[in-house]
Coordinates of C-alpha atoms and ligand atoms in Angstrom, one line a residue:
E1 CA -148.0 -74.7 -166.1
K2 CA -145.1 -75.0 -168.2
G3 CA -147.0 -76.5 -171.3
T4 CA -144.7 -77.7 -174.0
Y5 CA -141.6 -76.0 -172.5
P6 CA -139.0 -78.5 -171.0
H7 CA -138.2 -75.9 -168.2
Y8 CA -140.1 -73.0 -166.6
M9 CA -137.0 -71.0 -167.1
L10 CA -137.2 -71.2 -170.8
K11 CA -141.0 -70.4 -170.8
E12 CA -140.5 -67.5 -168.6
I13 CA -137.7 -66.3 -170.8
D14 CA -140.0 -66.4 -173.6
E15 CA -142.8 -64.6 -171.8
Q16 CA -140.7 -61.4 -171.5
P17 CA -141.9 -59.7 -174.6
L18 CA -145.6 -60.3 -173.5
V19 CA -144.9 -59.2 -169.9
T20 CA -143.2 -56.1 -171.3
R21 CA -146.3 -55.1 -173.3
R22 CA -148.6 -56.0 -170.4
I23 CA -146.6 -53.5 -168.3
I24 CA -147.0 -50.9 -170.8
E25 CA -150.9 -51.4 -171.0
K26 CA -151.2 -51.6 -167.1
Y27 CA -149.3 -48.2 -166.6
R28 CA -151.0 -46.5 -169.5
N29 CA -153.6 -43.8 -169.0
E30 CA -156.6 -43.0 -171.3
N31 CA -154.6 -40.6 -173.3
G32 CA -152.1 -43.2 -174.1
G33 CA -149.4 -41.5 -171.7
L34 CA -147.8 -43.4 -168.7
T35 CA -149.4 -43.1 -165.3
V36 CA -148.4 -44.3 -161.8
D37 CA -150.7 -43.9 -158.6
E38 CA -150.5 -40.3 -157.8
N39 CA -149.5 -40.9 -154.1
I40 CA -146.6 -42.8 -155.1
V41 CA -145.3 -40.0 -157.6
N42 CA -145.8 -37.5 -154.9
A43 CA -143.8 -39.6 -152.4
V44 CA -141.0 -40.0 -154.9
N45 CA -141.0 -36.3 -155.9
A46 CA -141.2 -35.4 -152.1
A47 CA -137.9 -37.3 -151.3
D48 CA -134.8 -35.6 -151.2
R49 CA -132.9 -38.9 -151.6
I50 CA -134.0 -42.6 -152.8
Y51 CA -132.6 -45.6 -151.0
I52 CA -133.3 -48.9 -153.2
I53 CA -132.9 -52.0 -151.0
A54 CA -132.8 -55.4 -152.6
A55 CA -131.0 -58.7 -152.9
G56 CA -129.6 -60.9 -155.9
T57 CA -131.1 -60.2 -159.3
S58 CA -133.5 -57.6 -157.6
Y59 CA -130.4 -55.8 -156.5
H60 CA -128.9 -55.9 -160.0
A61 CA -132.2 -54.2 -161.3
G62 CA -132.0 -51.6 -158.7
L63 CA -128.6 -50.5 -159.9
I64 CA -130.2 -49.7 -163.2
G65 CA -133.3 -48.3 -161.9
K66 CA -130.8 -45.7 -160.1
Q67 CA -129.7 -44.6 -163.5
F68 CA -133.4 -44.1 -164.7
I69 CA -134.4 -42.2 -161.6
E70 CA -131.3 -39.8 -161.5
N71 CA -131.1 -39.2 -165.3
W72 CA -134.8 -38.5 -165.8
A73 CA -136.3 -37.5 -162.5
K74 CA -133.0 -35.9 -161.1
I75 CA -133.3 -37.4 -157.7
P76 CA -130.3 -38.9 -156.0
V77 CA -130.5 -42.6 -155.5
E78 CA -128.4 -45.0 -153.3
V79 CA -128.8 -48.8 -154.0
H80 CA -128.0 -51.1 -151.0
I81 CA -127.9 -54.7 -150.6
A82 CA -130.4 -55.7 -148.0
S83 CA -128.4 -57.8 -145.9
E84 CA -125.5 -55.2 -145.6
F85 CA -127.8 -52.2 -145.0
S86 CA -128.5 -52.9 -141.2
Y87 CA -124.7 -52.9 -140.2
N88 CA -123.7 -50.3 -142.8
M89 CA -126.7 -48.0 -142.5
P90 CA -125.8 -44.9 -144.3
L91 CA -126.3 -41.4 -143.0
L92 CA -129.8 -40.8 -144.2
S93 CA -131.0 -37.6 -145.8
E94 CA -133.7 -35.5 -144.2
K95 CA -136.5 -36.8 -146.5
P96 CA -135.5 -40.3 -147.6
L97 CA -138.0 -42.6 -149.5
F98 CA -137.1 -46.4 -149.5
I99 CA -137.9 -48.5 -152.5
F100 CA -137.7 -52.3 -152.0
I101 CA -137.5 -54.4 -155.0
S102 CA -138.5 -57.9 -154.5
Q103 CA -139.9 -60.4 -156.9
S104 CA -141.4 -62.6 -154.1
G105 CA -141.9 -59.8 -151.7
E106 CA -140.9 -62.2 -149.1
T107 CA -137.1 -61.8 -148.8
A108 CA -136.2 -61.7 -145.1
D109 CA -133.2 -59.6 -145.5
S110 CA -135.3 -56.8 -147.2
R111 CA -138.1 -57.3 -144.9
S112 CA -135.7 -56.5 -141.7
V113 CA -134.6 -53.2 -143.4
L114 CA -138.3 -52.5 -143.9
V115 CA -139.0 -53.1 -140.2
Q116 CA -136.1 -51.0 -139.2
I117 CA -136.8 -47.9 -141.3
K118 CA -140.5 -48.0 -140.4
E119 CA -139.3 -47.7 -136.8
L120 CA -137.5 -44.6 -137.9
G121 CA -140.6 -43.2 -139.3
H122 CA -139.7 -43.2 -143.1
K123 CA -141.8 -44.2 -145.9
A124 CA -141.5 -47.3 -148.2
L125 CA -142.6 -48.3 -151.6
T126 CA -142.3 -52.0 -152.7
I127 CA -142.1 -53.0 -156.1
T128 CA -143.0 -56.8 -156.3
N129 CA -144.6 -59.5 -158.4
V130 CA -146.8 -60.8 -155.7
P131 CA -149.6 -58.7 -154.4
G132 CA -150.4 -59.4 -150.7
S133 CA -146.8 -60.3 -150.1
T134 CA -145.1 -59.5 -146.7
L135 CA -143.1 -56.6 -148.3
S136 CA -146.1 -55.4 -150.1
R137 CA -148.4 -55.4 -147.2
E138 CA -145.9 -53.9 -144.8
A139 CA -144.9 -50.9 -147.1
D140 CA -146.7 -47.6 -147.6
Y141 CA -147.1 -48.2 -151.3
T142 CA -146.9 -50.9 -153.8
L143 CA -146.2 -51.1 -157.6
L144 CA -146.9 -54.4 -159.1
L145 CA -144.6 -56.1 -161.8
H146 CA -147.4 -58.1 -163.6
A147 CA -145.1 -60.6 -164.7
G148 CA -147.2 -63.6 -163.7
P149 CA -145.9 -66.4 -161.4
E150 CA -142.2 -67.0 -161.7
I151 CA -141.5 -70.5 -160.9
A152 CA -137.8 -71.3 -162.0
V153 CA -135.6 -70.4 -159.2
A154 CA -133.4 -68.3 -161.7
S155 CA -135.2 -64.9 -162.1
T156 CA -135.6 -63.8 -165.6
K157 CA -139.0 -62.2 -166.5
A158 CA -139.2 -60.4 -163.1
Y159 CA -135.8 -58.8 -163.7
T160 CA -137.0 -57.2 -167.0
A161 CA -140.4 -56.3 -165.4
Q162 CA -138.7 -54.7 -162.5
L163 CA -136.5 -52.6 -165.1
A164 CA -139.7 -51.6 -167.1
V165 CA -141.7 -50.6 -164.1
L166 CA -138.5 -48.7 -162.5
S167 CA -138.2 -46.9 -165.9
I168 CA -141.9 -46.0 -165.9
L169 CA -141.8 -44.8 -162.2
A170 CA -138.8 -42.7 -163.2
A171 CA -140.3 -41.2 -166.3
V172 CA -143.7 -40.4 -164.6
A173 CA -141.7 -38.9 -161.6
A174 CA -139.9 -36.6 -164.1
Y175 CA -143.1 -35.6 -165.9
G176 CA -144.5 -34.8 -162.4
K177 CA -141.7 -32.3 -161.7
G178 CA -142.2 -30.7 -165.2
L179 CA -138.9 -32.5 -166.6
S180 CA -139.5 -34.2 -169.9
L181 CA -137.5 -37.1 -171.4
E182 CA -135.8 -36.8 -174.7
F183 CA -137.9 -39.8 -176.0
D184 CA -141.2 -41.4 -175.8
L185 CA -140.8 -44.0 -173.3
T186 CA -144.1 -46.0 -174.2
K187 CA -142.8 -46.2 -177.9
E188 CA -139.3 -47.3 -176.8
L189 CA -140.6 -49.9 -174.4
G190 CA -142.7 -51.3 -177.3
I191 CA -139.4 -51.4 -179.3
V192 CA -137.8 -53.2 -176.5
A193 CA -140.6 -55.8 -176.6
N194 CA -140.2 -56.4 -180.2
A195 CA -136.4 -56.7 -179.9
M196 CA -137.0 -59.4 -176.9
E197 CA -139.2 -61.3 -179.3
V198 CA -136.4 -61.3 -182.1
L199 CA -133.9 -62.6 -179.4
C200 CA -136.3 -65.2 -178.1
D201 CA -136.4 -66.5 -181.7
Q202 CA -132.5 -66.9 -181.9
K203 CA -132.4 -69.8 -179.4
E204 CA -130.2 -71.9 -181.7
E205 CA -127.7 -69.1 -181.9
M206 CA -127.6 -68.9 -178.1
E207 CA -127.3 -72.6 -177.7
A208 CA -124.3 -72.6 -180.1
I209 CA -122.7 -69.7 -177.9
A210 CA -123.3 -71.9 -174.9
K211 CA -121.7 -74.9 -176.4
E212 CA -118.8 -72.9 -177.8
Y213 CA -117.7 -71.0 -174.6
F214 CA -119.1 -73.0 -171.8
S215 CA -119.1 -76.8 -172.3
T216 CA -116.1 -77.3 -170.3
T217 CA -114.8 -74.1 -168.8
R218 CA -114.4 -73.9 -165.0
N219 CA -115.0 -70.0 -164.9
A220 CA -116.1 -67.0 -166.9
F221 CA -115.9 -63.4 -166.8
F222 CA -118.7 -60.7 -167.9
I223 CA -117.4 -57.2 -168.6
G224 CA -119.1 -54.0 -169.5
R225 CA -118.9 -50.4 -168.8
S226 CA -121.8 -48.0 -167.5
V227 CA -125.1 -49.9 -167.4
D228 CA -123.4 -52.9 -169.4
Y229 CA -121.5 -53.5 -166.3
Y230 CA -124.8 -53.9 -164.3
V231 CA -126.1 -56.4 -167.0
G232 CA -122.8 -58.2 -166.8
L233 CA -123.4 -58.8 -163.0
E234 CA -126.8 -60.3 -163.7
G235 CA -125.4 -62.4 -166.6
A236 CA -122.7 -63.7 -164.2
L237 CA -125.3 -64.5 -161.4
K238 CA -127.5 -66.4 -164.0
L239 CA -124.7 -68.5 -165.2
K240 CA -123.2 -69.4 -161.8
E241 CA -126.6 -70.2 -160.2
I242 CA -127.9 -72.8 -162.7
S243 CA -124.6 -74.1 -164.5
Y244 CA -122.3 -73.8 -161.4
I245 CA -119.5 -72.2 -163.5
Q246 CA -117.8 -69.8 -161.4
A247 CA -118.6 -66.6 -163.1
E248 CA -118.0 -62.9 -162.2
G249 CA -119.0 -59.6 -163.7
F250 CA -116.5 -56.6 -163.7
A251 CA -116.2 -53.2 -164.7
G252 CA -114.3 -53.0 -167.9
G253 CA -112.0 -50.3 -166.3
E254 CA -111.6 -52.4 -163.1
L255 CA -109.9 -55.4 -164.9
K256 CA -106.5 -54.1 -164.9
H257 CA -106.6 -53.5 -161.2
G258 CA -106.4 -57.1 -160.4
T259 CA -108.7 -59.4 -162.1
I260 CA -106.8 -59.6 -165.3
A261 CA -104.5 -61.8 -163.3
L262 CA -107.0 -64.7 -163.7
I263 CA -107.2 -64.6 -167.3
E264 CA -105.6 -67.8 -169.0
N265 CA -105.7 -69.3 -172.3
G266 CA -109.4 -69.9 -173.4
T267 CA -110.9 -68.2 -170.4
P268 CA -114.3 -67.0 -171.7
I269 CA -115.0 -63.3 -171.5
I270 CA -118.4 -62.1 -172.4
A271 CA -118.0 -58.4 -173.2
L272 CA -121.1 -56.2 -173.7
A273 CA -120.9 -53.1 -175.9
T274 CA -124.3 -51.5 -176.1
Q275 CA -123.2 -48.1 -175.0
E276 CA -121.8 -45.5 -177.6
H277 CA -120.2 -43.4 -174.9
V278 CA -117.9 -46.2 -173.7
N279 CA -117.6 -48.4 -176.8
L280 CA -114.2 -47.4 -177.5
S281 CA -113.0 -48.3 -174.0
I282 CA -114.8 -51.6 -173.8
R283 CA -113.2 -52.6 -176.8
G284 CA -109.8 -51.6 -175.6
N285 CA -110.4 -53.9 -172.5
V286 CA -111.3 -56.7 -174.9
K287 CA -108.1 -56.3 -176.5
E288 CA -106.3 -56.3 -173.3
V289 CA -107.8 -59.7 -172.3
V290 CA -107.3 -61.3 -175.8
S291 CA -103.7 -60.4 -175.6
R292 CA -103.7 -62.5 -172.5
G293 CA -105.2 -65.6 -174.2
A294 CA -109.0 -64.9 -173.4
N295 CA -111.8 -66.3 -175.6
P296 CA -113.8 -63.1 -176.2
C297 CA -117.7 -63.4 -176.9
I298 CA -118.5 -59.7 -177.8
I299 CA -122.3 -59.0 -177.6
S300 CA -122.8 -55.5 -179.0
M301 CA -125.9 -53.5 -180.6
K302 CA -126.8 -52.7 -184.0
G303 CA -125.1 -49.5 -184.9
L304 CA -122.0 -50.2 -182.7
E305 CA -121.2 -53.5 -184.2
E306 CA -117.7 -54.6 -185.5
E307 CA -116.5 -57.6 -187.6
D308 CA -115.5 -59.8 -184.7
D309 CA -118.6 -59.4 -182.6
R310 CA -120.3 -62.7 -181.8
F311 CA -123.8 -61.6 -181.4
V312 CA -125.5 -58.2 -182.3
L313 CA -128.7 -57.1 -180.5
P314 CA -131.5 -55.3 -182.5
S315 CA -131.0 -51.5 -182.0
I316 CA -133.3 -50.1 -179.0
H317 CA -132.7 -46.9 -177.1
E318 CA -129.4 -46.8 -175.4
Q319 CA -130.9 -46.2 -172.0
L320 CA -133.2 -49.2 -172.2
S321 CA -130.5 -51.7 -173.5
P322 CA -130.3 -53.6 -170.4
L323 CA -134.0 -54.9 -171.0
A324 CA -132.7 -56.6 -174.2
A325 CA -129.2 -57.2 -173.5
V326 CA -129.9 -59.4 -170.7
V327 CA -132.1 -61.8 -172.8
P328 CA -129.1 -63.5 -174.6
L329 CA -127.4 -63.9 -171.4
Q330 CA -130.3 -65.6 -169.7
L331 CA -130.5 -68.1 -172.8
I332 CA -126.9 -68.7 -172.9
S333 CA -127.0 -69.6 -169.2
Y334 CA -130.0 -71.8 -169.8
Y335 CA -128.2 -73.9 -172.5
A336 CA -124.9 -73.9 -170.7
A337 CA -126.8 -75.3 -167.6
L338 CA -128.7 -77.8 -170.0
H339 CA -125.5 -79.2 -171.6
R340 CA -123.8 -79.5 -168.3
D341 CA -126.9 -81.7 -167.0
C342 CA -127.8 -79.2 -164.3
D343 CA -131.3 -79.1 -162.9
V344 CA -132.2 -75.6 -164.6
D345 CA -135.2 -75.0 -162.7
K346 CA -134.2 -76.1 -159.2
P347 CA -130.5 -75.5 -158.9
R348 CA -128.8 -77.1 -155.9
N349 CA -128.6 -75.1 -152.6
L350 CA -131.1 -72.5 -153.7
A351 CA -134.7 -71.6 -153.0
K352 CA -137.1 -69.5 -154.8
S353 CA -137.6 -67.0 -151.9
V354 CA -135.0 -66.5 -149.2
T355 CA -137.0 -66.2 -146.1
V356 CA -134.2 -66.5 -143.5
E357 CA -131.8 -63.7 -142.7
Ligands
F6R401 C1 -131.4 -64.9 -158.9 C2 -132.4 -65.0 -157.8 C3 -132.1 -64.3 -156.4 C4 -133.3 -63.6 -156.1 C5 -133.0 -63.0 -154.7 C6 -133.9 -61.7 -154.4 O1 -131.9 -65.4 -160.0 O2 -133.5 -65.4 -158.0 O3 -131.0 -63.6 -156.6 O4 -133.2 -62.4 -157.2 O5 -133.0 -63.8 -153.8 O6 -135.3 -62.3 -154.3 P1 -136.7 -61.5 -154.4 O7 -136.5 -60.5 -155.7 O8 -137.8 -62.4 -154.3 O9 -136.5 -60.5 -153.2

């Protein structure tokens, strides 16, 4: 039920603080620490390499999940687009574990990879929002997102739930190997939930940004470095699927290798600057596009902000920044679509779950 909300998408964006807190509760043990089914932790830690398989928004979550698992649990991870995996199957390691990320648990492209790797005798874990879904039933293990039903075609709360669950899985796998994180993940996820709440209360500001940058534009670019690049990919996907603006996400450093040719007077560039180690470089990229006439919208984080930034996120742990940085992008896409009279919850040509290959 969408209650007083005009659209499911807006309701689901607003549910993200609650979902994040619910995930912390669901994955908390009696001692207040985080916990994941022991069999799953053992399977992760028995793997010499993890293969994440997903599509669309779930693929974007996988790219960030790779960072969590590699940085914290020190297990190499490859992230693959499900539909490409079968033709371009990489040389598999000796003890692979496959992680399928799928909100619906019904994506045919992902299922076909699952069937293929089961035939090879490999183990699979599905991270899904839907208990009893095909990918959940057919995998060896399941981790649930606990995000509640996601009705809007454009995925929002499932994405941040995927990030939260992947972070917990990575942290618990690390603890299982005797590695420790430099911070308290439970506490930091709580700070993320609070930040999401602050962001959801800034809808007027997001609407103003949408109007300012996306009322009439034909195209838009999202740039970032490191995990901000991956958040940019998701921001671009959100914008294109519901507002039909041609949008692309690029790695800041890759711009000058071709894409910069597309910049014209007034082209909106959404630049994400939440990562201290690449802050100077991404700001250099913004200068490059501004000198070609682009209309920059810099979204930074408290502590890294500069005078010209259009929006500043509350301060959260740098490695978890995607969970908060995506929220303004979701809201901006929502308002851009609204102002362009698009059907926000049911964009043309799209279905909630893609059950054909
Ligand atoms: C984007 C979107 C799609 C899905 C993709 C995978 O907003 O909804 O890109 O993320 O079709 O779907 P699941 O996660 O159900 O496998």
